[in-house]
Amino acid sequence: MKHDAEFLRHLYRRMTSIRLFEEKIGELFLGGELPGFVHLYIGEEAIAVGVCANLTDQDYITSTHRGHGHCIAKGAQVRPMMAEIFGKATGYCKGKGGSMHIADFSVGMLGANGVVGGGYNLAVGAALAAQMRKTGQVAVCFFGDGASNRGTFHEGINMAAAWKLPVIFVNENNQWASTTPYRTTTAIEDIADRAKAYGIPGVVCDGNDVFSVIETAKAAVERARAGDGPTLIEAKTYRIKGHFVGDPEMYRTKAEVQKHLDENDPLKNFANKVIAAKLLKQADLDAIRDEVAREIEQAVGEARQAPYPDESELFADLYVEGVK
Ligand SMILES: Cc1ncc(C[n+]2csc(CCOP(=O)(O)OP(=O)(O)O)c2C)c(N)n1
């Protein structure tokens, strides 16, 4: 492992922020404090953090209905995220977007998306803009295994491949699309194999190992920046929590979930590796966790106190005004 301690701390801080943020959101939702629906990213932290470790604030990502982790990994702040999920005026979208529409353009996070498969062509469009402006930016599209069976997947990848756009398609294969297991909807073992049909590289990585994701995404980002076009990455992982908070999960056993949690938890994987390699100590990891937990508690406290958006704001921000 050739990463320095500062970088490793950064990775752990981001993964832990996602884990603790999501645990807190689950608790608040079940406590009746949050409106709407929430879909948690627990167990998939290594994918967003590993991919985004290769990006700058100028690069773009598009996200899914399970988007909190993508936001945090790209550098969005937990305070306006929390406020947004509470529906408060201090949130990223002034409380009018909620969990599935958090965006932070200042760090290139183009938005979570309630439409499954809705991110492909936003990413392709962002990549096309980058190519035309010759900025060297790349765009990453995160999407689920269920979303890979939508027509927009094929349209988006085909156009990106034909035009050699700087876009990376990152499939988070967590084995489930709502209540449907992957193998009952998809005949092939690896979604990455579909890349062949578009003449681009298709790579499988271990989505529970942040280092595997970092290496895989690094090659794809370099290829995109060099003008050689897109890559399809499939990060194999598992959806630890229900599809949404409150999902009774009648479609799988608790033992199956526990097995994955015991064997493949990306945070435990990370801790075991860095401690065994004597790069960080358990005390370093505990200190990061405490710091993150305090930050999230503070975000909850502030979000609870914050006002709801004013009625006069109801139709504000529906259309962009004053584009120069
Ligand atoms: C176009 C569209 N079809 C259906 C839905 C309902 N829906 C919401 S999430 C979901 C499953 C998505 O599964 P996957 O893409 O594997 O993502 P995961 O939830 O596993 O992260 C479905 C069918 C939707 N939101 N949008």
mmCIF file of N, CA and C in Angstrom, residues 22-70:
data_model
loop_
_atom_site.group_PDB
_atom_site.id
_atom_site.type_symbol
_atom_site.label_atom_id
_atom_site.label_comp_id
_atom_site.label_asym_id
_atom_site.label_seq_id
_atom_site.Cartn_x
_atom_site.Cartn_y
_atom_site.Cartn_z
ATOM 1 N N GLU A 22 -25.520 8.341 7.489
ATOM 2 C CA GLU A 22 -26.619 7.445 7.122
ATOM 3 C C GLU A 22 -27.261 6.795 8.347
ATOM 4 N N GLU A 23 -26.439 6.396 9.319
ATOM 5 C CA GLU A 23 -27.024 5.798 10.533
ATOM 6 C C GLU A 23 -27.922 6.811 11.223
ATOM 7 N N LYS A 24 -27.466 8.055 11.254
ATOM 8 C CA LYS A 24 -28.260 9.105 11.916
ATOM 9 C C LYS A 24 -29.548 9.375 11.134
ATOM 10 N N ILE A 25 -29.455 9.403 9.816
ATOM 11 C CA ILE A 25 -30.651 9.642 8.989
ATOM 12 C C ILE A 25 -31.677 8.523 9.232
ATOM 13 N N GLY A 26 -31.208 7.285 9.300
ATOM 14 C CA GLY A 26 -32.108 6.150 9.541
ATOM 15 C C GLY A 26 -32.853 6.325 10.861
ATOM 16 N N GLU A 27 -32.093 6.715 11.875
ATOM 17 C CA GLU A 27 -32.659 6.909 13.221
ATOM 18 C C GLU A 27 -33.700 8.050 13.222
ATOM 19 N N LEU A 28 -33.334 9.154 12.578
ATOM 20 C CA LEU A 28 -34.239 10.321 12.550
ATOM 21 C C LEU A 28 -35.509 10.009 11.769
ATOM 22 N N PHE A 29 -35.339 9.250 10.687
ATOM 23 C CA PHE A 29 -36.506 8.925 9.856
ATOM 24 C C PHE A 29 -37.481 8.051 10.644
ATOM 25 N N LEU A 30 -36.926 7.026 11.298
ATOM 26 C CA LEU A 30 -37.794 6.126 12.079
ATOM 27 C C LEU A 30 -38.418 6.854 13.267
ATOM 28 N N GLY A 31 -37.750 7.919 13.716
ATOM 29 C CA GLY A 31 -38.289 8.733 14.802
ATOM 30 C C GLY A 31 -39.335 9.727 14.316
ATOM 31 N N GLY A 32 -39.607 9.707 13.011
ATOM 32 C CA GLY A 32 -40.665 10.562 12.459
ATOM 33 C C GLY A 32 -40.258 12.010 12.235
ATOM 34 N N GLU A 33 -38.950 12.275 12.246
ATOM 35 C CA GLU A 33 -38.525 13.674 12.108
ATOM 36 C C GLU A 33 -38.310 14.125 10.668
ATOM 37 N N LEU A 34 -38.207 13.175 9.734
ATOM 38 C CA LEU A 34 -37.862 13.555 8.354
ATOM 39 C C LEU A 34 -39.025 13.296 7.401
ATOM 40 N N PRO A 35 -39.274 14.222 6.491
ATOM 41 C CA PRO A 35 -40.330 14.003 5.497
ATOM 42 C C PRO A 35 -39.822 13.151 4.332
ATOM 43 N N GLY A 36 -40.711 12.640 3.533
ATOM 44 C CA GLY A 36 -40.329 11.941 2.293
ATOM 45 C C GLY A 36 -39.825 10.532 2.538
ATOM 46 N N PHE A 37 -38.933 10.100 1.641
ATOM 47 C CA PHE A 37 -38.334 8.769 1.712
ATOM 48 C C PHE A 37 -36.828 8.904 1.834
ATOM 49 N N VAL A 38 -36.175 7.957 2.489
ATOM 50 C CA VAL A 38 -34.710 7.962 2.454
ATOM 51 C C VAL A 38 -34.172 6.575 2.118
ATOM 52 N N HIS A 39 -33.149 6.565 1.264
ATOM 53 C CA HIS A 39 -32.480 5.332 0.830
ATOM 54 C C HIS A 39 -31.037 5.435 1.288
ATOM 55 N N LEU A 40 -30.596 4.474 2.082
ATOM 56 C CA LEU A 40 -29.266 4.598 2.688
ATOM 57 C C LEU A 40 -28.172 3.906 1.865
ATOM 58 N N TYR A 41 -26.973 4.468 1.961
ATOM 59 C CA TYR A 41 -25.807 4.019 1.176
ATOM 60 C C TYR A 41 -24.863 3.157 2.028
ATOM 61 N N ILE A 42 -25.328 2.750 3.217
ATOM 62 C CA ILE A 42 -24.470 1.976 4.130
ATOM 63 C C ILE A 42 -23.956 0.699 3.451
ATOM 64 N N GLY A 43 -22.642 0.463 3.561
ATOM 65 C CA GLY A 43 -22.025 -0.717 2.954
ATOM 66 C C GLY A 43 -21.420 -0.436 1.588
ATOM 67 N N GLU A 44 -21.734 0.727 1.007
ATOM 68 C CA GLU A 44 -21.245 1.026 -0.346
ATOM 69 C C GLU A 44 -20.248 2.196 -0.329
ATOM 70 N N GLU A 45 -19.821 2.588 0.888
ATOM 71 C CA GLU A 45 -18.998 3.792 1.057
ATOM 72 C C GLU A 45 -17.717 3.782 0.242
ATOM 73 N N ALA A 46 -17.109 2.586 0.092
ATOM 74 C CA ALA A 46 -15.803 2.511 -0.578
ATOM 75 C C ALA A 46 -15.902 2.908 -2.054
ATOM 76 N N ILE A 47 -17.078 2.757 -2.632
ATOM 77 C CA ILE A 47 -17.197 3.052 -4.071
ATOM 78 C C ILE A 47 -17.140 4.561 -4.308
ATOM 79 N N ALA A 48 -18.049 5.290 -3.682
ATOM 80 C CA ALA A 48 -18.079 6.744 -3.906
ATOM 81 C C ALA A 48 -16.750 7.375 -3.479
ATOM 82 N N VAL A 49 -16.246 6.958 -2.308
ATOM 83 C CA VAL A 49 -15.016 7.582 -1.795
ATOM 84 C C VAL A 49 -13.818 7.205 -2.673
ATOM 85 N N GLY A 50 -13.752 5.951 -3.100
ATOM 86 C CA GLY A 50 -12.627 5.511 -3.950
ATOM 87 C C GLY A 50 -12.626 6.204 -5.306
ATOM 88 N N VAL A 51 -13.792 6.343 -5.897
ATOM 89 C CA VAL A 51 -13.864 7.019 -7.208
ATOM 90 C C VAL A 51 -13.523 8.495 -7.039
ATOM 91 N N CYS A 52 -14.166 9.153 -6.072
ATOM 92 C CA CYS A 52 -13.994 10.608 -5.923
ATOM 93 C C CYS A 52 -12.589 10.987 -5.465
ATOM 94 N N ALA A 53 -11.846 10.016 -4.913
ATOM 95 C CA ALA A 53 -10.456 10.294 -4.527
ATOM 96 C C ALA A 53 -9.612 10.653 -5.755
ATOM 97 N N ASN A 54 -10.098 10.315 -6.938
ATOM 98 C CA ASN A 54 -9.375 10.624 -8.180
ATOM 99 C C ASN A 54 -9.870 11.908 -8.843
ATOM 100 N N LEU A 55 -10.823 12.579 -8.222
ATOM 101 C CA LEU A 55 -11.445 13.741 -8.882
ATOM 102 C C LEU A 55 -11.102 15.038 -8.151
ATOM 103 N N THR A 56 -11.267 16.157 -8.851
ATOM 104 C CA THR A 56 -11.130 17.473 -8.215
ATOM 105 C C THR A 56 -12.525 18.109 -8.131
ATOM 106 N N ASP A 57 -12.604 19.255 -7.477
ATOM 107 C CA ASP A 57 -13.892 19.961 -7.384
ATOM 108 C C ASP A 57 -14.412 20.383 -8.758
ATOM 109 N N GLN A 58 -13.518 20.460 -9.732
ATOM 110 C CA GLN A 58 -13.936 20.880 -11.083
ATOM 111 C C GLN A 58 -14.578 19.725 -11.857
ATOM 112 N N ASP A 59 -14.311 18.504 -11.437
ATOM 113 C CA ASP A 59 -14.922 17.351 -12.121
ATOM 114 C C ASP A 59 -16.365 17.201 -11.657
ATOM 115 N N TYR A 60 -17.136 16.487 -12.469
ATOM 116 C CA TYR A 60 -18.562 16.358 -12.192
ATOM 117 C C TYR A 60 -18.918 14.933 -11.769
ATOM 118 N N ILE A 61 -19.977 14.822 -10.950
ATOM 119 C CA ILE A 61 -20.588 13.502 -10.759
ATOM 120 C C ILE A 61 -22.110 13.646 -10.885
ATOM 121 N N THR A 62 -22.742 12.568 -11.318
ATOM 122 C CA THR A 62 -24.197 12.483 -11.198
ATOM 123 C C THR A 62 -24.494 11.301 -10.282
ATOM 124 N N SER A 63 -25.651 11.364 -9.650
ATOM 125 C CA SER A 63 -25.930 10.420 -8.573
ATOM 126 C C SER A 63 -27.279 9.739 -8.770
ATOM 127 N N THR A 64 -27.741 9.091 -7.722
ATOM 128 C CA THR A 64 -28.945 8.259 -7.790
ATOM 129 C C THR A 64 -29.917 8.659 -6.678
ATOM 130 N N HIS A 65 -30.941 7.823 -6.474
ATOM 131 C CA HIS A 65 -31.855 8.028 -5.348
ATOM 132 C C HIS A 65 -31.145 7.725 -4.019
ATOM 133 N N ARG A 66 -29.981 7.033 -4.097
ATOM 134 C CA ARG A 66 -29.212 6.652 -2.895
ATOM 135 C C ARG A 66 -27.997 7.574 -2.827
ATOM 136 N N GLY A 67 -28.228 8.882 -2.815
ATOM 137 C CA GLY A 67 -27.155 9.815 -3.166
ATOM 138 C C GLY A 67 -26.363 10.463 -2.051
ATOM 139 N N HIS A 68 -26.737 10.250 -0.774
ATOM 140 C CA HIS A 68 -26.023 10.986 0.291
ATOM 141 C C HIS A 68 -24.526 10.684 0.261
ATOM 142 N N GLY A 69 -24.198 9.418 0.025
ATOM 143 C CA GLY A 69 -22.788 9.015 0.032
ATOM 144 C C GLY A 69 -22.003 9.673 -1.099
ATOM 145 N N HIS A 70 -22.634 9.788 -2.263
ATOM 146 C CA HIS A 70 -21.948 10.434 -3.389
ATOM 147 C C HIS A 70 -21.660 11.899 -3.063
#
